[in-house]
XYZ file of C-alpha atoms in Angstrom:
779
model
C 13.234 20.151 -25.870
C 11.527 22.694 -24.133
C 10.949 22.398 -20.064
C 7.005 23.192 -19.316
C 6.481 24.427 -16.031
C 3.454 25.672 -15.505
C -0.217 25.481 -16.950
C -2.059 28.419 -18.892
C -5.236 26.385 -17.951
C -6.433 26.553 -13.622
C -8.452 23.879 -12.188
C -11.677 25.215 -13.110
C -11.058 25.666 -16.567
C -8.786 22.151 -16.780
C -11.447 20.397 -15.134
C -14.169 22.144 -17.875
C -11.601 21.833 -20.635
C -11.439 17.668 -19.110
C -15.600 17.362 -19.085
C -15.986 19.126 -22.735
C -14.808 16.260 -23.825
C -17.801 13.818 -22.821
C -18.584 15.674 -26.041
C -22.493 15.217 -26.630
C -22.485 12.145 -23.659
C -26.901 12.575 -22.290
C -24.894 12.119 -18.017
C -21.653 13.726 -17.234
C -19.380 11.933 -16.191
C -18.534 13.836 -12.480
C -21.629 13.228 -10.185
C -19.743 16.163 -7.605
C -16.385 18.127 -7.461
C -15.990 19.680 -3.335
C -13.785 22.815 -4.218
C -11.856 23.349 -0.817
C -10.785 26.080 0.351
C -6.607 27.702 0.249
C -5.375 28.308 3.613
C -3.268 30.526 5.129
C -0.229 29.302 7.185
C 1.058 30.015 10.551
C 4.827 30.815 11.510
C 6.321 29.969 14.799
C 9.745 31.975 16.065
C 13.028 29.491 15.191
C 12.961 27.390 18.675
C 15.503 29.194 21.037
C 17.798 26.412 21.288
C 18.480 26.564 17.425
C 22.042 26.711 15.866
C 22.693 28.848 14.385
C 24.385 27.359 11.521
C 21.706 25.384 10.887
C 19.007 28.245 10.543
C 21.450 30.235 8.036
C 21.550 26.800 6.645
C 17.357 26.633 6.080
C 17.471 30.625 5.238
C 19.616 29.478 1.998
C 16.833 26.998 1.453
C 13.706 31.161 1.206
C 12.243 29.401 4.960
C 12.458 31.918 6.982
C 10.477 30.430 9.655
C 9.383 26.868 10.579
C 5.113 27.066 10.911
C 3.767 26.475 14.215
C 4.038 22.289 13.492
C 7.193 21.784 12.992
C 7.928 24.052 15.766
C 6.886 22.093 18.426
C 7.259 18.294 17.314
C 10.521 19.902 17.118
C 10.581 20.894 20.048
C 8.950 18.053 22.155
C 11.436 16.275 20.156
C 14.740 18.183 21.565
C 13.337 17.451 24.505
C 13.525 13.845 24.467
C 10.112 13.108 23.822
C 9.442 10.058 21.315
C 6.904 12.664 19.307
C 4.865 11.819 16.018
C 3.332 14.235 12.986
C 0.491 13.721 11.603
C -0.821 16.556 9.254
C -1.490 17.303 5.178
C 0.856 16.587 1.829
C 3.168 19.103 2.109
C 2.993 20.598 5.433
C 7.129 20.791 6.219
C 6.462 18.168 7.748
C 10.549 17.216 7.017
C 11.315 20.331 8.662
C 10.342 18.722 11.693
C 12.063 16.189 12.290
C 15.325 17.067 10.293
C 15.345 20.530 12.492
C 16.320 19.064 16.149
C 18.425 15.709 13.792
C 20.507 18.419 11.853
C 20.707 20.469 15.791
C 22.165 17.754 16.734
C 24.939 16.742 14.578
C 25.978 20.633 14.683
C 25.948 20.677 17.905
C 27.577 17.501 18.434
C 30.120 16.117 16.030
C 29.705 12.714 17.737
C 26.001 12.268 16.760
C 23.884 9.975 14.096
C 20.918 9.625 13.562
C 19.080 7.721 11.548
C 16.126 7.905 8.615
C 13.431 5.171 8.064
C 11.367 5.347 4.215
C 8.951 3.254 3.650
C 9.917 3.729 -0.254
C 13.496 4.250 -2.279
C 12.161 7.160 -3.935
C 10.879 9.360 -0.716
C 14.823 8.301 1.057
C 16.686 9.526 -2.574
C 14.179 12.994 -2.066
C 15.378 12.903 1.623
C 18.975 12.639 0.994
C 18.741 15.778 -1.679
C 17.260 17.898 0.483
C 19.524 17.510 3.086
C 23.125 17.247 0.789
C 21.012 20.906 -0.257
C 21.441 23.053 2.801
C 24.505 21.645 2.366
C 25.517 21.633 6.291
C 29.555 21.101 6.664
C 30.232 17.178 8.397
C 26.518 15.193 7.927
C 28.008 13.420 5.487
C 23.632 12.205 4.505
C 24.228 7.920 2.320
C 21.191 6.183 1.641
C 21.909 3.403 2.491
C 19.849 0.697 0.202
C 19.400 -1.851 -1.590
C 20.831 -0.320 -4.531
C 23.749 1.297 -3.147
C 27.017 0.405 -4.576
C 28.952 -2.715 -2.513
C 31.974 -0.502 -2.293
C 29.547 2.612 -0.800
C 28.356 0.711 1.651
C 31.960 0.304 3.926
C 31.863 4.452 3.605
C 29.356 4.989 4.794
C 29.417 3.207 7.514
C 32.433 4.633 8.777
C 31.747 8.003 8.163
C 28.335 8.843 7.270
C 25.888 10.308 10.417
C 22.743 10.655 8.721
C 21.356 6.843 7.476
C 19.027 7.468 5.035
C 17.005 3.470 4.604
C 14.294 1.404 4.792
C 13.099 -1.201 7.504
C 13.972 -4.181 4.950
C 17.886 -2.573 4.681
C 17.378 -2.513 8.693
C 16.497 -5.813 8.942
C 18.450 -7.383 6.133
C 21.872 -5.861 7.016
C 22.378 -3.552 9.849
C 20.496 -5.450 12.618
C 21.914 -8.577 11.953
C 25.692 -6.571 10.751
C 25.119 -4.405 14.464
C 29.198 -5.334 14.811
C 30.747 -3.694 12.534
C 27.600 -0.658 13.269
C 28.439 -0.867 16.873
C 30.463 3.117 17.097
C 26.653 4.573 15.071
C 24.162 2.755 17.129
C 25.923 3.756 20.387
C 25.620 7.559 18.816
C 22.292 7.469 18.236
C 21.177 10.402 19.176
C 17.422 9.919 16.999
C 15.566 7.320 15.200
C 13.255 9.339 11.733
C 10.808 7.178 11.062
C 8.593 8.969 8.019
C 5.409 8.151 6.523
C 5.005 5.686 9.119
C 1.278 5.456 8.176
C 2.183 2.927 5.187
C 3.004 0.357 8.350
C -0.320 -1.751 8.273
C -1.004 -5.226 7.915
C 1.150 -7.291 7.986
C 4.677 -5.479 6.921
C 3.563 -3.498 10.072
C 3.463 -5.436 12.307
C 6.864 -6.943 10.896
C 8.130 -3.318 11.153
C 6.838 -2.761 14.859
C 9.280 -5.765 15.296
C 12.382 -4.511 13.192
C 11.812 -1.297 15.442
C 12.286 -3.324 18.383
C 14.948 -5.624 18.059
C 16.264 -1.922 16.858
C 15.573 -0.787 19.875
C 17.262 -3.848 21.966
C 20.403 -3.229 19.641
C 20.503 0.364 21.049
C 20.467 -0.087 24.428
C 23.432 -3.538 24.295
C 25.253 -0.357 23.169
C 24.414 2.009 25.360
C 21.938 4.177 23.297
C 18.428 5.423 23.963
C 17.433 7.589 20.574
C 14.588 9.584 20.711
C 12.113 8.614 17.585
C 10.535 10.681 15.775
C 7.411 9.846 13.548
C 5.465 11.728 10.633
C 2.132 10.810 9.035
C -0.016 11.472 6.777
C -3.602 12.706 8.699
C -4.970 9.286 10.259
C -7.268 8.748 12.998
C -5.016 8.165 16.037
C -1.554 8.619 15.592
C 0.092 8.465 18.614
C -1.913 5.067 19.368
C -0.904 3.526 15.718
C 2.789 5.060 16.186
C 2.615 3.278 20.124
C 2.128 0.542 18.871
C 5.000 0.736 15.954
C 7.326 1.199 17.724
C 6.751 0.687 21.513
C 6.864 3.066 23.361
C 4.874 6.125 24.632
C 4.280 8.945 21.673
C 2.709 11.821 21.654
C 0.735 13.214 19.145
C 0.959 16.573 16.693
C -1.663 16.405 14.542
C -2.515 20.963 14.044
C -1.630 21.525 10.794
C -0.492 25.218 9.896
C 1.075 25.242 6.582
C -0.613 27.548 3.941
C -2.134 25.501 1.029
C -3.358 26.756 -1.625
C -7.139 25.407 -3.128
C -8.823 22.536 -4.383
C -10.613 20.864 -6.803
C -11.874 17.291 -5.834
C -14.127 15.935 -9.215
C -15.697 12.560 -8.662
C -15.226 10.969 -11.808
C -17.890 8.389 -13.530
C -16.671 7.088 -16.547
C -19.575 6.745 -18.902
C -21.520 3.599 -20.322
C -20.639 2.120 -23.303
C -23.825 1.280 -26.116
C -24.678 -2.141 -25.824
C -23.465 -4.299 -28.529
C -26.282 -5.823 -28.959
C -30.529 -5.328 -28.546
C -29.983 -7.738 -25.224
C -26.702 -7.166 -23.534
C -26.100 -4.884 -20.982
C -24.331 -1.204 -21.297
C -20.977 -1.618 -20.343
C -19.162 1.227 -18.467
C -15.338 1.796 -20.391
C -12.681 1.149 -18.679
C -11.139 3.252 -15.632
C -7.486 2.445 -17.608
C -8.543 4.161 -20.878
C -10.927 6.639 -18.895
C -7.820 8.172 -16.878
C -5.128 7.539 -20.562
C -7.385 10.160 -21.858
C -7.665 12.848 -19.449
C -4.041 12.185 -18.949
C -3.246 12.063 -23.203
C -6.170 16.187 -22.950
C -3.839 17.147 -19.649
C -0.632 17.031 -21.586
C -2.110 18.679 -25.177
C -3.252 21.395 -22.010
C -0.074 21.872 -21.157
C -0.713 20.739 -17.366
C 2.207 18.447 -15.450
C 0.289 15.727 -14.428
C 0.583 12.090 -12.067
C -1.777 9.681 -12.765
C -2.049 6.550 -9.890
C -3.442 3.766 -10.867
C -3.414 0.948 -8.403
C -1.270 -1.818 -10.143
C 1.923 -2.322 -12.627
C 0.828 -3.398 -14.639
C -2.502 -0.819 -15.010
C 0.682 1.423 -15.411
C 2.174 0.284 -17.945
C -1.350 0.377 -20.412
C -2.361 3.971 -19.107
C 1.182 4.965 -20.392
C 1.169 3.507 -23.303
C -2.350 3.820 -23.690
C -1.648 7.653 -23.236
C 1.831 7.732 -25.502
C 0.202 6.457 -28.331
C -2.886 9.415 -28.373
C -1.095 12.410 -27.568
C 2.065 10.961 -30.659
C -0.764 10.949 -32.957
C -1.719 14.457 -32.106
C 1.227 15.716 -32.271
C 4.358 14.407 -33.364
C 6.861 13.233 -30.324
C 5.036 14.545 -27.401
C 4.150 11.385 -26.205
C 8.311 10.853 -25.318
C 7.024 13.513 -22.461
C 4.864 10.875 -20.608
C 6.633 7.752 -18.355
C 5.969 5.013 -16.601
C 6.693 4.567 -13.327
C 6.958 2.162 -10.764
C 8.286 -0.914 -8.969
C 10.101 -3.511 -9.767
C 11.724 -0.888 -12.509
C 16.440 -1.263 -12.374
C 17.251 1.619 -10.254
C 19.678 3.147 -12.772
C 15.193 4.017 -14.805
C 13.488 5.111 -11.823
C 16.299 7.643 -10.735
C 16.319 9.243 -15.207
C 12.166 9.111 -14.367
C 11.920 11.058 -11.722
C 14.674 13.567 -12.698
C 12.629 13.951 -15.521
C 9.869 14.923 -13.720
C 11.090 17.430 -11.278
C 12.737 18.645 -14.529
C 9.725 19.723 -16.576
C 11.217 17.296 -19.730
C 8.490 14.870 -18.678
C 4.832 16.721 -18.914
C 3.025 12.984 -17.488
C 3.574 9.912 -15.707
C 1.310 7.288 -14.465
C 2.595 6.165 -11.164
C 1.657 2.702 -9.381
C 2.356 4.154 -4.940
C 5.397 4.252 -5.178
C 5.849 8.122 -5.760
C 2.225 8.547 -3.473
C 4.422 9.454 -0.702
C 5.981 13.016 0.424
C 8.753 12.939 -2.500
C 8.868 15.904 -3.704
C 6.915 17.654 -7.261
C 6.672 20.462 -6.579
C 5.121 22.645 -9.960
C 2.437 19.605 -11.230
C -0.541 20.586 -11.691
C -2.953 18.287 -11.317
C -3.220 14.897 -10.055
C -5.705 11.277 -11.733
C -6.288 8.753 -9.159
C -7.582 5.966 -11.069
C -9.366 4.046 -8.959
C -9.907 4.091 -5.240
C -6.634 3.798 -3.532
C -8.672 2.180 -0.558
C -8.068 4.544 1.770
C -9.226 8.140 2.690
C -4.900 8.004 3.929
C -4.153 7.096 0.467
C -6.455 9.297 -1.342
C -5.388 12.693 0.116
C -2.031 11.644 0.164
C -1.881 11.445 -3.614
C -4.364 13.880 -4.449
C -1.412 16.164 -1.789
C 1.019 15.564 -4.977
C -0.629 18.126 -7.234
C -0.026 22.466 -6.036
C 2.728 21.989 -3.692
C 4.094 25.730 -4.228
C 1.117 26.625 -2.796
C -0.486 26.925 -6.432
C -3.815 26.088 -6.975
C -4.713 22.487 -7.931
C -6.323 19.788 -9.876
C -7.595 16.323 -8.285
C -9.645 13.591 -10.197
C -11.400 9.721 -8.988
C -11.885 8.257 -11.684
C -14.351 4.805 -10.288
C -13.839 2.076 -11.787
C -16.133 -0.430 -12.249
C -16.451 -1.711 -8.620
C -18.617 -2.238 -6.139
C -16.525 0.263 -3.703
C -15.520 2.956 -5.925
C -19.283 3.086 -7.310
C -20.757 3.583 -4.683
C -17.673 6.615 -3.094
C -19.402 8.187 -6.669
C -22.178 8.972 -5.459
C -22.224 9.359 -2.194
C -19.386 11.400 -2.306
C -19.973 12.842 1.899
C -17.803 9.236 2.453
C -14.982 10.567 1.151
C -15.521 13.785 2.315
C -16.937 13.896 5.075
C -15.670 11.642 6.595
C -12.055 11.024 8.656
C -8.858 9.651 7.200
C -8.603 6.322 9.388
C -6.858 4.808 12.210
C -3.911 2.003 10.157
C -4.225 -1.320 11.443
C -1.636 -3.814 12.745
C -0.806 -6.029 15.026
C 2.610 -6.331 16.194
C 1.020 -9.733 18.380
C 0.459 -11.819 14.923
C 2.002 -15.123 15.695
C 2.957 -15.294 11.892
C 4.806 -12.410 12.805
C 5.884 -12.480 16.212
C 8.299 -16.093 16.325
C 10.243 -15.081 12.130
C 11.101 -11.439 14.655
C 12.337 -13.096 17.855
C 14.568 -15.589 15.497
C 16.103 -13.221 13.769
C 16.393 -11.172 17.352
C 18.132 -14.245 18.845
C 19.641 -14.389 16.208
C 21.714 -11.245 16.644
C 22.176 -12.184 19.806
C 20.093 -14.034 22.509
C 16.928 -13.213 23.534
C 16.857 -12.212 27.436
C 13.441 -12.567 29.567
C 13.614 -8.863 29.776
C 14.317 -8.425 26.174
C 10.700 -11.110 25.441
C 9.429 -8.595 28.103
C 11.066 -5.677 24.882
C 8.411 -7.539 21.690
C 5.140 -8.324 23.853
C 3.335 -10.538 26.349
C 2.643 -13.328 23.735
C 6.683 -13.353 23.378
C 7.666 -15.918 25.533
C 4.910 -18.468 24.936
C 6.649 -18.335 21.041
C 9.358 -18.945 22.615
C 8.796 -21.801 24.839
C 6.681 -23.250 21.108
C 10.215 -22.266 18.634
C 12.161 -24.291 21.557
C 9.681 -27.183 21.728
C 10.546 -27.267 17.659
C 14.149 -26.936 17.740
C 14.275 -23.846 16.270
C 16.211 -21.694 19.776
C 17.454 -23.282 22.033
C 16.997 -22.133 25.766
C 19.747 -21.215 27.962
C 20.216 -20.516 31.421
C 21.934 -16.845 29.530
C 18.905 -16.363 26.962
C 17.080 -18.118 24.064
C 20.212 -18.978 21.327
C 18.815 -18.709 17.749
C 21.184 -22.700 16.670
C 21.346 -22.605 12.351
C 23.694 -22.073 10.237
C 22.925 -18.869 8.784
C 20.047 -16.033 9.208
C 16.485 -16.874 9.170
C 14.736 -15.940 6.418
C 11.543 -13.205 7.325
C 9.732 -11.679 4.638
C 8.847 -8.132 6.704
C 5.581 -7.629 3.305
C 4.726 -11.032 3.276
C 4.749 -12.105 -0.743
C 5.743 -14.932 0.045
C 9.425 -15.615 -0.440
C 12.465 -13.369 -3.586
C 11.307 -11.340 -5.531
C 10.593 -12.740 -8.935
C 14.042 -11.812 -11.931
C 11.693 -11.067 -15.462
C 14.796 -11.792 -17.753
C 13.897 -11.043 -21.451
C 15.528 -15.381 -22.577
C 17.240 -14.320 -25.846
C 19.815 -10.769 -24.406
C 20.049 -12.660 -20.702
C 19.284 -8.825 -20.274
C 16.713 -8.062 -16.594
C 13.747 -6.625 -17.372
C 12.402 -5.644 -13.855
C 11.177 -8.015 -10.831
C 7.716 -9.016 -9.659
C 7.548 -10.189 -6.207
C 6.886 -14.034 -5.256
C 2.812 -13.341 -4.576
C 2.521 -12.081 -7.437
C 4.315 -14.617 -9.607
C 1.723 -16.704 -10.119
C -0.645 -14.694 -11.493
C 1.386 -12.368 -13.368
C 4.198 -14.898 -14.760
C 3.179 -17.840 -15.675
C 3.840 -19.505 -18.940
C 2.063 -17.655 -21.842
C 1.659 -14.978 -19.476
C 1.622 -11.132 -20.897
C 3.513 -9.199 -19.280
C 4.618 -4.970 -19.890
C 7.569 -3.552 -19.459
C 7.510 0.896 -19.970
C 5.201 0.471 -23.066
C 6.688 -3.444 -24.043
C 5.004 -6.265 -25.057
C 6.626 -9.347 -23.495
C 5.515 -12.945 -23.644
C 6.626 -15.626 -20.432
C 8.134 -18.909 -21.604
C 8.696 -20.732 -18.042
C 8.469 -19.206 -14.842
C 11.621 -21.327 -12.405
C 10.289 -21.031 -8.966
C 13.072 -22.265 -7.354
C 15.571 -19.985 -9.001
C 12.828 -16.838 -9.380
C 13.482 -16.494 -12.726
C 11.090 -15.928 -15.532
C 11.827 -16.056 -19.250
C 10.353 -13.766 -20.889
C 10.346 -12.885 -25.135
C 9.209 -9.346 -26.618
C 5.590 -9.620 -28.508
C 2.615 -7.536 -29.549
C -0.311 -10.092 -29.644
C -4.006 -8.120 -29.430
C -4.838 -10.312 -25.977
C -3.821 -10.482 -22.965
C -4.440 -12.928 -20.097
C -6.097 -13.219 -16.381
C -5.319 -15.358 -13.967
C -8.035 -17.834 -12.809
C -7.480 -19.726 -9.266
C -8.866 -21.667 -7.484
C -9.577 -21.297 -3.295
C -10.603 -23.877 -1.058
C -10.835 -23.588 3.173
C -11.329 -24.474 6.562
C -11.720 -23.533 9.597
C -9.757 -24.315 12.733
C -11.292 -23.042 15.753
C -13.194 -19.709 16.245
C -12.825 -16.858 18.781
C -15.307 -15.600 19.033
C -19.095 -15.547 17.535
C -22.028 -13.441 17.598
C -25.621 -15.878 18.330
C -28.095 -13.432 16.325
C -31.300 -16.553 16.247
C -30.321 -18.040 12.415
C -27.763 -15.374 11.920
C -23.828 -16.755 13.067
C -20.686 -13.806 12.746
C -18.438 -15.628 13.117
C -13.900 -14.273 13.814
C -12.029 -17.096 13.537
C -8.135 -18.823 12.797
C -9.511 -20.601 9.070
C -6.335 -22.686 6.308
C -7.338 -21.441 3.483
C -5.591 -22.644 0.346
C -4.762 -21.874 -3.248
C -4.570 -22.586 -6.289
C -3.954 -20.636 -10.055
C -5.044 -23.599 -12.840
C -5.724 -22.394 -15.789
C -4.963 -18.436 -17.856
C -8.375 -17.204 -20.303
C -7.138 -14.846 -23.162
C -9.290 -11.632 -23.298
C -8.909 -9.941 -27.478
C -8.033 -6.272 -26.726
C -10.095 -4.081 -27.009
C -13.609 -6.236 -26.693
C -12.809 -8.000 -24.006
C -13.588 -11.247 -25.945
C -12.640 -14.868 -24.817
C -10.827 -16.004 -27.371
C -9.460 -19.562 -25.100
C -9.040 -20.773 -21.523
C -6.187 -22.831 -20.895
C -5.040 -25.220 -18.617
C -2.278 -24.712 -16.469
C -0.110 -26.632 -13.735
C 1.513 -24.049 -10.616
C 1.639 -25.170 -7.150
C -0.708 -25.125 -4.488
C -0.057 -22.101 -1.933
C -1.704 -22.671 1.695
C -2.125 -19.501 4.136
C -3.523 -19.500 7.653
C -5.345 -16.887 9.597
C -7.226 -14.791 10.316
C -11.173 -14.858 8.895
C -14.391 -13.169 9.402
C -17.919 -15.236 8.233
C -21.622 -15.116 8.564
C -23.841 -17.975 8.443
C -27.509 -18.645 7.129
C -30.051 -20.977 7.559
C -31.325 -22.138 4.791
C -35.401 -22.191 5.856
C -34.381 -17.980 6.400
C -32.896 -17.352 3.225
C -36.518 -19.697 2.285
C -38.716 -16.956 4.406
C -36.205 -14.324 2.258
C -37.245 -15.972 -1.364
C -34.488 -17.209 -1.456
C -34.652 -20.502 -3.876
C -32.405 -22.973 -2.611
C -31.183 -23.409 -6.899
C -29.946 -19.498 -5.787
C -28.350 -19.947 -2.851
C -24.862 -20.232 -5.247
C -25.041 -17.409 -6.276
C -26.826 -15.872 -4.109
C -24.159 -16.308 -1.269
C -21.475 -15.406 -4.346
C -23.002 -12.004 -5.021
C -23.372 -10.977 -1.138
C -19.731 -12.798 -1.502
C -17.772 -10.039 -3.338
C -19.380 -7.060 -2.712
C -18.923 -7.406 0.999
C -14.920 -8.268 -0.796
C -15.067 -4.939 -2.680
C -16.856 -2.493 0.138
C -14.622 -3.219 3.759
C -12.192 -0.779 2.341
C -14.498 1.401 3.484
C -14.444 0.623 7.256
C -10.815 -1.306 7.519
C -6.995 0.146 6.245
C -7.566 -2.324 3.733
C -7.786 -2.658 0.041
C -9.401 -5.787 -2.101
C -6.237 -7.381 -3.271
C -5.458 -7.205 1.197
C -8.518 -9.148 1.132
C -9.975 -12.448 0.386
C -13.256 -14.438 0.215
C -15.460 -18.228 -0.364
C -18.941 -18.379 -0.437
C -20.986 -22.178 -0.630
C -24.525 -23.171 -0.040
C -23.611 -25.716 2.317
C -19.864 -25.216 4.147
C -18.895 -28.508 6.181
C -17.208 -27.129 8.631
C -20.657 -24.464 9.274
C -23.284 -27.381 7.895
C -25.196 -24.378 6.710
C -24.567 -21.697 4.104
C -22.150 -19.028 4.535
C -19.952 -16.038 3.365
C -16.194 -15.881 4.333
C -13.803 -12.727 4.299
C -10.323 -13.461 5.218
C -7.287 -11.530 5.859
C -5.074 -12.790 2.413
C -1.108 -12.360 4.779
C -0.430 -15.680 7.592
C -1.638 -14.928 10.962
C -3.689 -12.186 9.511
C -3.771 -8.830 8.992
C -6.441 -7.648 11.757
C -9.107 -6.507 8.613
C -11.368 -9.219 9.496
C -11.398 -7.935 13.498
C -12.253 -4.889 11.944
C -14.826 -6.494 9.948
C -16.846 -8.266 12.343
C -15.770 -5.425 15.211
C -18.084 -3.320 12.414
C -20.588 -5.650 10.734
C -23.424 -3.757 11.056
C -22.217 -0.570 9.217
C -20.117 -2.404 6.328
C -23.216 -5.254 6.059
C -25.863 -2.052 5.527
C -23.633 -0.131 2.670
C -21.913 -3.828 0.881
C -26.382 -4.184 0.679
C -26.877 -0.334 -0.677
C -23.636 -0.467 -3.242
C -25.571 -3.739 -4.620
C -29.510 -2.512 -4.350
C -28.341 0.798 -5.384
C -27.158 -0.065 -8.015
C -28.558 -0.126 -11.805
C -28.103 -2.749 -13.497
C -30.375 -5.510 -14.080
C -28.444 -8.468 -13.244
C -25.171 -7.115 -11.255
C -22.168 -6.047 -13.161
C -18.239 -5.137 -11.317
C -20.466 -1.452 -10.702
C -21.768 -4.185 -7.699
C -21.203 -7.685 -7.359
C -18.332 -8.887 -9.704
C -15.443 -9.239 -9.058
C -11.967 -8.375 -11.001
C -10.339 -10.873 -8.756
C -12.616 -13.136 -8.875
C -11.296 -17.379 -10.126
C -14.701 -17.981 -11.420
C -15.321 -16.138 -13.953
C -18.091 -14.102 -11.316
C -20.132 -17.180 -12.079
C -22.708 -17.474 -10.910
C -24.015 -14.549 -9.773
C -28.091 -13.007 -8.434
C -28.272 -9.729 -7.628
C -31.785 -9.687 -6.567
C -31.368 -12.389 -3.996
C -27.776 -11.146 -2.671
C -29.829 -7.825 -1.143
C -31.789 -10.118 0.652
C -29.412 -12.620 2.008
C -28.111 -9.276 3.232
C -31.490 -8.178 4.566
C -31.772 -11.283 6.186
C -28.259 -10.987 7.950
C -28.910 -7.450 8.759
C -32.040 -8.122 10.450
C -30.542 -10.898 12.658
C -27.849 -8.473 13.733
C -29.829 -5.560 14.825
C -31.620 -7.475 17.461
C -28.626 -10.186 18.422
C -27.985 -9.345 22.480
C -24.950 -12.104 22.538
C -21.426 -12.325 21.389
C -19.093 -14.743 23.195
C -14.891 -14.612 23.074
C -13.728 -18.715 23.395
C -10.766 -18.285 22.262
């Protein structure tokens, strides 16, 4: 098969071809075009301390001199300063940490380096780059869940540059620190790549895993320098310091060259109403992205389409393959899906095919968002706002990595935030990227991490200082609960086996998806998503093939499926209840109250709908019998007195629909100000909550103990709720639609909703908060 490595169309012409696909549409799908100009690079001399062997190895790869930011970060690290390099995509962050690390390995035959990445794909890519340098004695190797058992002992004994991830560090290296003692004693550098991804509960867990690593290396007499690489982000030094517990110096001036980017905001068109009295429906972003990917591949353009969900990646790839095969038989083979849950050999084969040019199009989750070198891609399609501006620019930067011009297209979903952004481009292009949110003090994170540390070695009072101020109190609570035992020499883990700690907050072990007839393992689904994705009767997609779930065994974490091609899809429905545990802080604004505190949330998937493919028609709703899940977390909520709502023109009978609509839109717009997406958070609204005794809207973090998002919403409530109000009021629909108040994750089928009265609710809240002078903290 001939491999296409370049396109005959520049970004402007390709965009013109894509826009022309709309034919005679009266409204252009492109709402804004932003042109990011090219930038010349600024080089610096190789640092004088660079070993000639290392310099020659980089020169052999065509690197004649480092960029200024690379040399600056590398020199700080060489001097023992903990440093974070926060520059744009394809700015060469790898060289900045490779340079001091490889110099140490070449000049000191005993030195070792540990590299941490959030994904296996990124570690595999880094390994390829290190192997290409060909430096003797470095012996780089990946050590992760895919590493065969027989190779692990060799890596422990012989590799001097180990590439792994926080999960493996937590589950294997630190618990087995005795076997890694020689490696840890000689550890000179710890590299933390793509550190901006460590946010929320996952980031808070990783922060303590790194403190456990620092504790372990100190036991063996080492004090490694931490070198962090990040996408451009707000306050990179502060975020890196919270992550590592160390003072960190930031380098943010990007001196690398950059090709021009044409960035288009694209809103799918409205479809013709199915009847005269029906509201128009906007074409789905999945279908629109699949067609754009098809057109790009036909034009010979190497393109990656990012989509938020695993199912979405499968749907886009499948639709594009079908369309391509109808146009040119066999062309569909040059498009694939890529997502988490695939087996190792499947992932590596897809990565090789993409890099070689055998694949022209790929539909991927954010598993390929990070710094994997995808040189040669011409265009990026982003199906739905990825939740943060940092992720948006990371994904857009996957194309044009060779310095060529590139095209990026954000295809808006029918969603309040996406609709807001494509009509307010200044919110995308005119604002700095977000700061990373994490909370190492979260007791639901700190407690299990202290148990893990105690199982590795008794925790002393000096050790507790490493884990932050709340650690002493949490340790004493663990003693009272019989989890740890206090001795003069420290706190001891007293149970058999190691503590079970889930770094990623998915709620348990991944569920294996197994084909019942053959016993073949198709892939895995994280435990937290299994109730909605793998309930009995669910449609499960894998590489374009549909399967129906026959049975879900949560105890053994196995779902049995059989292949079938139904003409319907499935959508789970759930029921949520919430109770207030305590109030940390509140604002008294007369008829309106704004609160921050802890809540208990119970959730149960109770049924699922079967919907006709194409039309979305609901065929039926079928009951499910799945267990209730419980969550203690942090929430922000506001209350409004019934009198104030009535005075604003909201009838009592419309309280539920007005509050429900405001809740949906509030959840949809929160990612505008916090480092989250709507799948990180949940909500509940009620016309009279038992704990507040008033009409109330809650928005809560979807992770045990909270993830910092509710605190951010509380601190910026006027900005957040003002954007929410504008998104609803500016939408052109009559009674509410997915672009303003309908939610794709609503467990009540988006009923009831009252768009007009939601605006009145938010006007009342904003007016009261604008005049409020009183804020109290009672935690």
